[in-house]
mmCIF file of C-alpha atoms in Angstrom:
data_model
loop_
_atom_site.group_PDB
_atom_site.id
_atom_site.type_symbol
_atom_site.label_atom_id
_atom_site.label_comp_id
_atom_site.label_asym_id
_atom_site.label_seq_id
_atom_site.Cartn_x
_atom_site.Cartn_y
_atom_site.Cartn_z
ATOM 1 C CA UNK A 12 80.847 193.964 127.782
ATOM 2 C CA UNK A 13 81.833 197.742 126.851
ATOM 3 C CA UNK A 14 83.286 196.507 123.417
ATOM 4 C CA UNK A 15 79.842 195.651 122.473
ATOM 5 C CA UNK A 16 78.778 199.696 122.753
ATOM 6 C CA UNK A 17 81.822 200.723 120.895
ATOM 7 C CA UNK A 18 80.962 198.604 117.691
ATOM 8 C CA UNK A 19 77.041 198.493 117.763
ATOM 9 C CA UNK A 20 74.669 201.009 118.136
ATOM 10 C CA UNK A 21 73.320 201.399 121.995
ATOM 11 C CA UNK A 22 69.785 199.779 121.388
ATOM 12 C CA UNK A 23 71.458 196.828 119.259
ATOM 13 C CA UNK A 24 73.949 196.867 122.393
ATOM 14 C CA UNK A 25 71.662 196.251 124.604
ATOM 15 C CA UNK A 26 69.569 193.669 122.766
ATOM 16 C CA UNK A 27 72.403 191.055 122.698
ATOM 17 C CA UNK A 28 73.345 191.733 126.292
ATOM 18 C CA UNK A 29 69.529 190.367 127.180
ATOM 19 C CA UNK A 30 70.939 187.176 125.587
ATOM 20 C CA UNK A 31 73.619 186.661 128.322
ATOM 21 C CA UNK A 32 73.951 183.239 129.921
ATOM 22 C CA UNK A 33 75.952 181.066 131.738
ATOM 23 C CA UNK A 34 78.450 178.100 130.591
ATOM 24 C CA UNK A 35 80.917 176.599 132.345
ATOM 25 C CA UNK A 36 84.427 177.596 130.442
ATOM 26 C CA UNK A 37 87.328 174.652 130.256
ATOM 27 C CA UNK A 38 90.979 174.515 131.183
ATOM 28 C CA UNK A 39 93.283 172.440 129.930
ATOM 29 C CA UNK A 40 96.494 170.948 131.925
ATOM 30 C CA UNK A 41 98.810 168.652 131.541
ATOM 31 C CA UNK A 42 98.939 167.501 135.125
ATOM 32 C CA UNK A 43 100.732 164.065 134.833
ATOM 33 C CA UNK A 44 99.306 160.918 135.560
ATOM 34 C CA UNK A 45 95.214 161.293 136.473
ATOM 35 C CA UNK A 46 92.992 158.737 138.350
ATOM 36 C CA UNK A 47 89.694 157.083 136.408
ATOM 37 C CA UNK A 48 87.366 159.369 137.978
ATOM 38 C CA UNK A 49 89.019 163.164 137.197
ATOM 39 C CA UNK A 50 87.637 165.225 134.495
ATOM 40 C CA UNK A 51 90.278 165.135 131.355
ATOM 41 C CA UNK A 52 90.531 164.880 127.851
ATOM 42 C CA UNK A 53 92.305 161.852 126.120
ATOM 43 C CA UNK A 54 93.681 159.232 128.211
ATOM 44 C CA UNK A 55 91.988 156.081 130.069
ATOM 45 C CA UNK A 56 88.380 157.142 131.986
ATOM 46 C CA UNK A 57 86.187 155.361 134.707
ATOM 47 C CA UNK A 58 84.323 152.607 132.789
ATOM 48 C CA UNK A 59 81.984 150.205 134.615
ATOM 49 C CA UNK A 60 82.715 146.869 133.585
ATOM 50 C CA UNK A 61 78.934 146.282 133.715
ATOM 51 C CA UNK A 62 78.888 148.936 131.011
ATOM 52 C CA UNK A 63 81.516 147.045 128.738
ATOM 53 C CA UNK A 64 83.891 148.614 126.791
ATOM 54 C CA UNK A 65 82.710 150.496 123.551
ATOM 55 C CA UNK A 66 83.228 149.455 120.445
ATOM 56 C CA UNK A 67 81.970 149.736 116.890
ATOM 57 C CA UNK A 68 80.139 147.309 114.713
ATOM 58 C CA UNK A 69 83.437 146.107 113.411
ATOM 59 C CA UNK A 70 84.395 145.701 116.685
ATOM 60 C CA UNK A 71 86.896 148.446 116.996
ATOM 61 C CA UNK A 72 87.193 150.254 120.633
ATOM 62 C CA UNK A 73 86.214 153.217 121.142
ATOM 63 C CA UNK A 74 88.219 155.773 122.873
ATOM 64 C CA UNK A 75 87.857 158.075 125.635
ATOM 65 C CA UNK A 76 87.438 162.022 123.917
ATOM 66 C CA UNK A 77 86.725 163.378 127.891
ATOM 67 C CA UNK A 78 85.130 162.966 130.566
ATOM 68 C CA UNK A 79 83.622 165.721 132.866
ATOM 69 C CA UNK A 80 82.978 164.451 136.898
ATOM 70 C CA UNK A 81 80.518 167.231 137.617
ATOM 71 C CA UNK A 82 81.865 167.006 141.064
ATOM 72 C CA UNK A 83 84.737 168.621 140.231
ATOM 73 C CA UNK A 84 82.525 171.379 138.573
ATOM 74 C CA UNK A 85 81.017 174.446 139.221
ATOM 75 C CA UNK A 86 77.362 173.897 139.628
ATOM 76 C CA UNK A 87 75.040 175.041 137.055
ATOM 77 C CA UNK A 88 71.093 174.829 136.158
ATOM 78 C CA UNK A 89 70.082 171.831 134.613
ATOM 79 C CA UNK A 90 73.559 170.112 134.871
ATOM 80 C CA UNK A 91 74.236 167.489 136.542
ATOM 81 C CA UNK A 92 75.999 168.179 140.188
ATOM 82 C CA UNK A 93 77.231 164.952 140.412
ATOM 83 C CA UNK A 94 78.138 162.288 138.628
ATOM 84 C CA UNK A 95 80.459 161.463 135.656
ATOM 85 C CA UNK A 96 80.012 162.495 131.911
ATOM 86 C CA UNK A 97 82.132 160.219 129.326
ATOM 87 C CA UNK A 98 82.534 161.053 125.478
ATOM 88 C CA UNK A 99 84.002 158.105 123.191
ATOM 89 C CA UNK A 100 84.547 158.795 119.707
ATOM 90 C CA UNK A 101 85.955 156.915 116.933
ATOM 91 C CA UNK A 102 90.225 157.616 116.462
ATOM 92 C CA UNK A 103 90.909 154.699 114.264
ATOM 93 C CA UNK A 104 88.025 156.720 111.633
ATOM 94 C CA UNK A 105 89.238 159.863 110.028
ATOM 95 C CA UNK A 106 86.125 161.410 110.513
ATOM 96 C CA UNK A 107 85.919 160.567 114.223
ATOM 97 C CA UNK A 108 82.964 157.895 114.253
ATOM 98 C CA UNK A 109 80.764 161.251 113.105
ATOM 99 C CA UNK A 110 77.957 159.956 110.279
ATOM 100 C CA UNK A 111 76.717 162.817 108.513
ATOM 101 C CA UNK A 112 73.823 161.383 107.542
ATOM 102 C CA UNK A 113 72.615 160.248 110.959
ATOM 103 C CA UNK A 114 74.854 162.253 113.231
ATOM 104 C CA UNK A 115 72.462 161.146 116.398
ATOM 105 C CA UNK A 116 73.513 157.603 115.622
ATOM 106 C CA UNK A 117 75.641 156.053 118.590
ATOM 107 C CA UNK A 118 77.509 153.701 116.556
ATOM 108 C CA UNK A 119 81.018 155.713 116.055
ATOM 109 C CA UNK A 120 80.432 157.304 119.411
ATOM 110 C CA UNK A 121 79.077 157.100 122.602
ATOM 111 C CA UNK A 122 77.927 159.285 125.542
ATOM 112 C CA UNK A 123 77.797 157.526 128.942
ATOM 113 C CA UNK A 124 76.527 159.045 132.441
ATOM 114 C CA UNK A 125 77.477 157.202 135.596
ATOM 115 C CA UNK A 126 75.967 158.690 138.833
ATOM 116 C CA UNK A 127 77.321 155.508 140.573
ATOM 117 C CA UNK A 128 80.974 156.048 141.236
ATOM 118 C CA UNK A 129 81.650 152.849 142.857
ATOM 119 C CA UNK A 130 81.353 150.168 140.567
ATOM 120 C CA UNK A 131 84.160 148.465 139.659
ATOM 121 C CA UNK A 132 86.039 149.874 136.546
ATOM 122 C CA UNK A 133 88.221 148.358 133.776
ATOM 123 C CA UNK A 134 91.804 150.168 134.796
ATOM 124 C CA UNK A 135 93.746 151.584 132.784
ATOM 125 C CA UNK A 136 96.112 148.488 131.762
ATOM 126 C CA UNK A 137 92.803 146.691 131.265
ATOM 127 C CA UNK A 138 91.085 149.429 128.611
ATOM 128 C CA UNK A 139 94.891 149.083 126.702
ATOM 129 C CA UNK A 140 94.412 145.549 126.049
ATOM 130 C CA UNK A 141 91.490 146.353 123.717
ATOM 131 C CA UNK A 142 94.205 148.499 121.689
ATOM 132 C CA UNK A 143 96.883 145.588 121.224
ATOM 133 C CA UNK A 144 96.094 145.184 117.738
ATOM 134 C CA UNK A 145 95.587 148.780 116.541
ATOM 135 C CA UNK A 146 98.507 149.660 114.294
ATOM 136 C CA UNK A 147 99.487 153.528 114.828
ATOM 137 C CA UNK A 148 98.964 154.108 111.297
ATOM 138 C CA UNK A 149 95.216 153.207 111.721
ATOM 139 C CA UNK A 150 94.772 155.991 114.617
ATOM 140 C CA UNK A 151 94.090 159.357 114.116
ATOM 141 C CA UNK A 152 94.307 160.761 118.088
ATOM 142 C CA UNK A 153 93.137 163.980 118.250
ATOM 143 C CA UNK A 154 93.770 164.398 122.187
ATOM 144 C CA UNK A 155 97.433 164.250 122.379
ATOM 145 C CA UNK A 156 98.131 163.157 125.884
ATOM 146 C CA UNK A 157 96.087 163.217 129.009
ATOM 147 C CA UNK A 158 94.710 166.289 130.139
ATOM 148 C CA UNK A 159 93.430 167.628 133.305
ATOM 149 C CA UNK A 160 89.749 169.468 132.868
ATOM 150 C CA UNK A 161 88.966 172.440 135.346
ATOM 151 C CA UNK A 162 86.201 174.758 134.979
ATOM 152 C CA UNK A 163 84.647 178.343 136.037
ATOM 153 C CA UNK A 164 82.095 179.614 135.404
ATOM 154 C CA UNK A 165 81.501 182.630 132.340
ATOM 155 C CA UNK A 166 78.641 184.305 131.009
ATOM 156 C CA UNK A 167 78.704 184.297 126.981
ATOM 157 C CA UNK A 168 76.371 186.316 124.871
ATOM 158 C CA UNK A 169 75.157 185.345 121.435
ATOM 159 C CA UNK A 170 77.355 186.385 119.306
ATOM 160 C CA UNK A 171 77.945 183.524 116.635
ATOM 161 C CA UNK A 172 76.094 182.242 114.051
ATOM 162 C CA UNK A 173 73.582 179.259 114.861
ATOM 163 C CA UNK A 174 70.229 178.127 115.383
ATOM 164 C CA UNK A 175 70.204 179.653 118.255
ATOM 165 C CA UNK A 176 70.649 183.179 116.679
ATOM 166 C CA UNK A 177 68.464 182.656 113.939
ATOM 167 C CA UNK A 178 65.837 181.691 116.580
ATOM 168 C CA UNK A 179 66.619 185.025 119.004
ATOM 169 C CA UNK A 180 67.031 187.287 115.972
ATOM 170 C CA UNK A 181 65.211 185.897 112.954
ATOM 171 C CA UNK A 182 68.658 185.859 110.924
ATOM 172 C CA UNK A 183 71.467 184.354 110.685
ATOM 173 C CA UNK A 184 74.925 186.743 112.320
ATOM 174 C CA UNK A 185 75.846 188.495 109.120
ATOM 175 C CA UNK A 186 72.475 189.413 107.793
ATOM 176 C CA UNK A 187 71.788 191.231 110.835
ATOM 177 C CA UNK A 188 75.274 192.628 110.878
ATOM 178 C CA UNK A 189 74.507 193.683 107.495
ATOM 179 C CA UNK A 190 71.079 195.410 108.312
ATOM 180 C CA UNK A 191 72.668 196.915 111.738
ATOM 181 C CA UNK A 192 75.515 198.386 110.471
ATOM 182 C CA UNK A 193 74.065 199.191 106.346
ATOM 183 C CA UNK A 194 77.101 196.824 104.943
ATOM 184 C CA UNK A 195 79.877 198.383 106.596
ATOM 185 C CA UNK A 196 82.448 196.169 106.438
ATOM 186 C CA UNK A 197 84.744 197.183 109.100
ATOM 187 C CA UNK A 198 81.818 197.613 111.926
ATOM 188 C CA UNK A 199 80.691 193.486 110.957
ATOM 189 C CA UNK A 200 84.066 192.333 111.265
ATOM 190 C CA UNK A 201 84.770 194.407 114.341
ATOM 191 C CA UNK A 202 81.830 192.081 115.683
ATOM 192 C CA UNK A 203 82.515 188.689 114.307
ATOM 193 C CA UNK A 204 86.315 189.136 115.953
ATOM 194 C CA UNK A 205 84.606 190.067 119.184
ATOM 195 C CA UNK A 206 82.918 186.620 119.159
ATOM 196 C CA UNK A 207 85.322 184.643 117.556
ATOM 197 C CA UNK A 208 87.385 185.660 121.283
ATOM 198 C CA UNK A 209 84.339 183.705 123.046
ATOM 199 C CA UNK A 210 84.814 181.072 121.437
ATOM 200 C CA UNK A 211 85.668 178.060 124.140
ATOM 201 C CA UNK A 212 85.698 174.111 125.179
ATOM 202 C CA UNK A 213 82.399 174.668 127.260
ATOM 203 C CA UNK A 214 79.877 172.904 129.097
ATOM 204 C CA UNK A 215 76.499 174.699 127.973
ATOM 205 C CA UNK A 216 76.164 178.101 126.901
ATOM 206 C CA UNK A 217 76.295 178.906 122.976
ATOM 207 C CA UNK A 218 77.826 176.993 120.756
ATOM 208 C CA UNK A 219 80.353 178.329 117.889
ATOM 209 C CA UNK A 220 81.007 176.027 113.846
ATOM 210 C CA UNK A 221 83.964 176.686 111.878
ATOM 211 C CA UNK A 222 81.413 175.957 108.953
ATOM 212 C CA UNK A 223 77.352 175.367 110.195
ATOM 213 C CA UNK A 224 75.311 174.582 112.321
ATOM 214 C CA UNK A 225 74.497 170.964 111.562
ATOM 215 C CA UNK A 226 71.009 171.099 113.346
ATOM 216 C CA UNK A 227 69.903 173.610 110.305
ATOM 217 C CA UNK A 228 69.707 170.449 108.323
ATOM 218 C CA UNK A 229 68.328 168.260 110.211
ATOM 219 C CA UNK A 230 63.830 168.513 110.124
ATOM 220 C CA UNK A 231 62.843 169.784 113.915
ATOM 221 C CA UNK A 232 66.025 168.499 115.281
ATOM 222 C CA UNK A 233 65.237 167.947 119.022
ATOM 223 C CA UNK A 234 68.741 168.861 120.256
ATOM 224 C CA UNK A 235 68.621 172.656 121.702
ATOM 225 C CA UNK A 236 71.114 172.636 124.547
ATOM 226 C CA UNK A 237 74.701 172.595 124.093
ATOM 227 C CA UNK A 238 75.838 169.802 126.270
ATOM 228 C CA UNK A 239 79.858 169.882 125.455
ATOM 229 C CA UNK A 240 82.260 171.212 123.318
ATOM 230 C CA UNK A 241 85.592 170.640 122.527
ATOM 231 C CA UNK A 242 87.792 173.048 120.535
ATOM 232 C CA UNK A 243 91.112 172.527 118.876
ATOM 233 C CA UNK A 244 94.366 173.904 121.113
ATOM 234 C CA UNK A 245 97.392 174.583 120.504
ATOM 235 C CA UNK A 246 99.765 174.423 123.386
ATOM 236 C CA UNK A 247 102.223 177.813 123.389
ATOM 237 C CA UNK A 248 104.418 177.172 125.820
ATOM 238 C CA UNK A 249 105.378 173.541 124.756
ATOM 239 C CA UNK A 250 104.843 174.575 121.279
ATOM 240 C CA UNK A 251 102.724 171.348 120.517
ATOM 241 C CA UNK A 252 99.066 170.492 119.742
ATOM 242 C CA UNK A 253 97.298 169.085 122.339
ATOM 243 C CA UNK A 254 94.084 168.864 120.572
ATOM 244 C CA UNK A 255 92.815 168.890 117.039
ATOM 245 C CA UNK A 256 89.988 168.431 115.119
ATOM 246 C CA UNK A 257 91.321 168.241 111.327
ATOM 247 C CA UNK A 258 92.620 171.565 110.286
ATOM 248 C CA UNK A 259 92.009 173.364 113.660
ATOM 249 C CA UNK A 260 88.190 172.586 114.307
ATOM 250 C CA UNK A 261 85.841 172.285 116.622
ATOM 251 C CA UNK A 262 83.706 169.524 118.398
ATOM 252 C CA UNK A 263 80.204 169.778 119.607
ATOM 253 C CA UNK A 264 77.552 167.370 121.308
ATOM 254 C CA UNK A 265 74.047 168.473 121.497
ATOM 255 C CA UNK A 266 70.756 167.431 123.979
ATOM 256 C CA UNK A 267 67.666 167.981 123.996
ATOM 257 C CA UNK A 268 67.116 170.266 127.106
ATOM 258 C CA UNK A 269 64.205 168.304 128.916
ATOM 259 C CA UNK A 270 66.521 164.991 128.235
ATOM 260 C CA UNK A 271 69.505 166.577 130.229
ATOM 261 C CA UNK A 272 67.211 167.538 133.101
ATOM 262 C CA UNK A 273 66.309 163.923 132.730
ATOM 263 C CA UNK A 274 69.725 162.524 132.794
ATOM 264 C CA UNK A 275 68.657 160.779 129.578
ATOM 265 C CA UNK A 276 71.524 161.194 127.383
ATOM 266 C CA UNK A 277 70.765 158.294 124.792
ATOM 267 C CA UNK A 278 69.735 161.060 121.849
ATOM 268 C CA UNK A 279 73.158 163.350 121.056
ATOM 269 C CA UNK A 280 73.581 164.998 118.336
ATOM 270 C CA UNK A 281 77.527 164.661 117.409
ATOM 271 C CA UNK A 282 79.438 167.464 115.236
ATOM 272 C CA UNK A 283 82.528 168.303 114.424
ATOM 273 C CA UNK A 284 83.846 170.375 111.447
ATOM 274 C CA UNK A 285 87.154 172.452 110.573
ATOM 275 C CA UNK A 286 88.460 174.969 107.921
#
């Protein structure tokens, strides 16, 4: 990345390139209608009907955020190469079934992994039965529509600020900038607009917060992989939103990184958090 050289100092240039790695970057299309088993965001997904359908407490469904068939995917280490990957989240909550105060807590959301493909499903009419009685005013989609995911892979340095740069660099992103660059201004926003143009919907990789990094408050939080994220989009050439997270944020799920290897996806940490 030559931009970094023309901002930072050579040494500092090279420091952050030794923090290259691999995600798998997102696509969005909307492709019409899409089978159970593709990878999309918003619509009906593949659902076991030995699973049951999720639903809160209160007994509210769940609905499907997206779903990533790793088969589909570009392979990657520690991901799964096959298999299906389902996010339900909350739409009839304003805050998205995220509890702040136990945001590991898999009551307002739910992450499902199905390596079996061939059970049978609820279909798509079947899932919209459990939505009869929702009234429109009590739904707050943030996918609008049904959208096909794709996804290459990218390598992404750390740029933004996280636990994940406080742990590589001992500060947080504008401390260092600060020390780096002896408070000029114009070099530390050069910087923060280079990664603000890595930001992504990703599978792994580093993750990016419109405010913090949730895990900062949370006592040895366990959850040091990035396992999805899902930004905000706005569509230019239909001149619509096709996804939003309040005022243009940003949603991330987090796993512990021997979990993943494990397949054991039953302690997420769930984020999400706007302007």
């Amino acid at each position: 990345m030559e931009e970094l050289f023309d901002i930072l100092p050579s040494e500092w240039a090279e420091r952050f390139l030794e923090t290259e790695k691999e995600r798998i970057e997102l696509q969005f299309k909307d492709a019409g209608p899409l089978s159970l088993l593709q990878s999309k965001a918003g619509g009906r997904g593949y659902l076991p009907k030995e699973q049951g359908y999720p639903v809160t407490e209160e007994g509210k469904p769940l609905s499907l955020l997206a779903q990533i068939n790793f088969s589909e995917m570009p392979q990657m280490e520690n991901y799964p190469e096959f298999g299906l990957l389902a996010f339900y989240v909350d739409f009839q909550d304003d805050l998205y079934g995220l509890d702040f105060e136990n945001p590991t807590s898999q009551e307002g959301f739910r992450v499902f992994f199905f390596d079996d493909l061939g059970q049978e499903s609820y279909t798509k009419e079947e899932q919209e039965i459990f939505f009869d009685e929702v009234e429109k005013g009590d739904y707050y989609s943030l996918v609008n529509g049904e959208f096909e995911i794709t996804g290459q892979i990218s390598d992404q340095i750390l740029l933004n600020d996280s636990c994940d740069f406080k742990n590589e660099f001992g500060d947080y992103f504008y401390e260092l900038a600060d020390q780096i660059f002896d408070e000029d201004a114009d070099k530390s926003f050069a910087l923060a607009n280079l990664a603000s143009k890595l930001e992504a919907s990703q599978i792994g990789g580093y993750p990016f917060f419109i405010q913090d990094d949730p895990r900062v408050y949370i006592e040895n939080a366990q959850q040091d992989t990035l396992l999805f994220q899902l930004n905000s989009k706005y569509n230019q050439e239909s001149g619509k939103v096709d996804i939003m997270w309040g005022d243009c944020g940003v949603g991330n799920f987090f796993i512990n990184k021997q979990d993943l290897i494990n397949r054991d996806f039953s302690n997420i940490l769930y984020n999400w958090d706007c302007s």
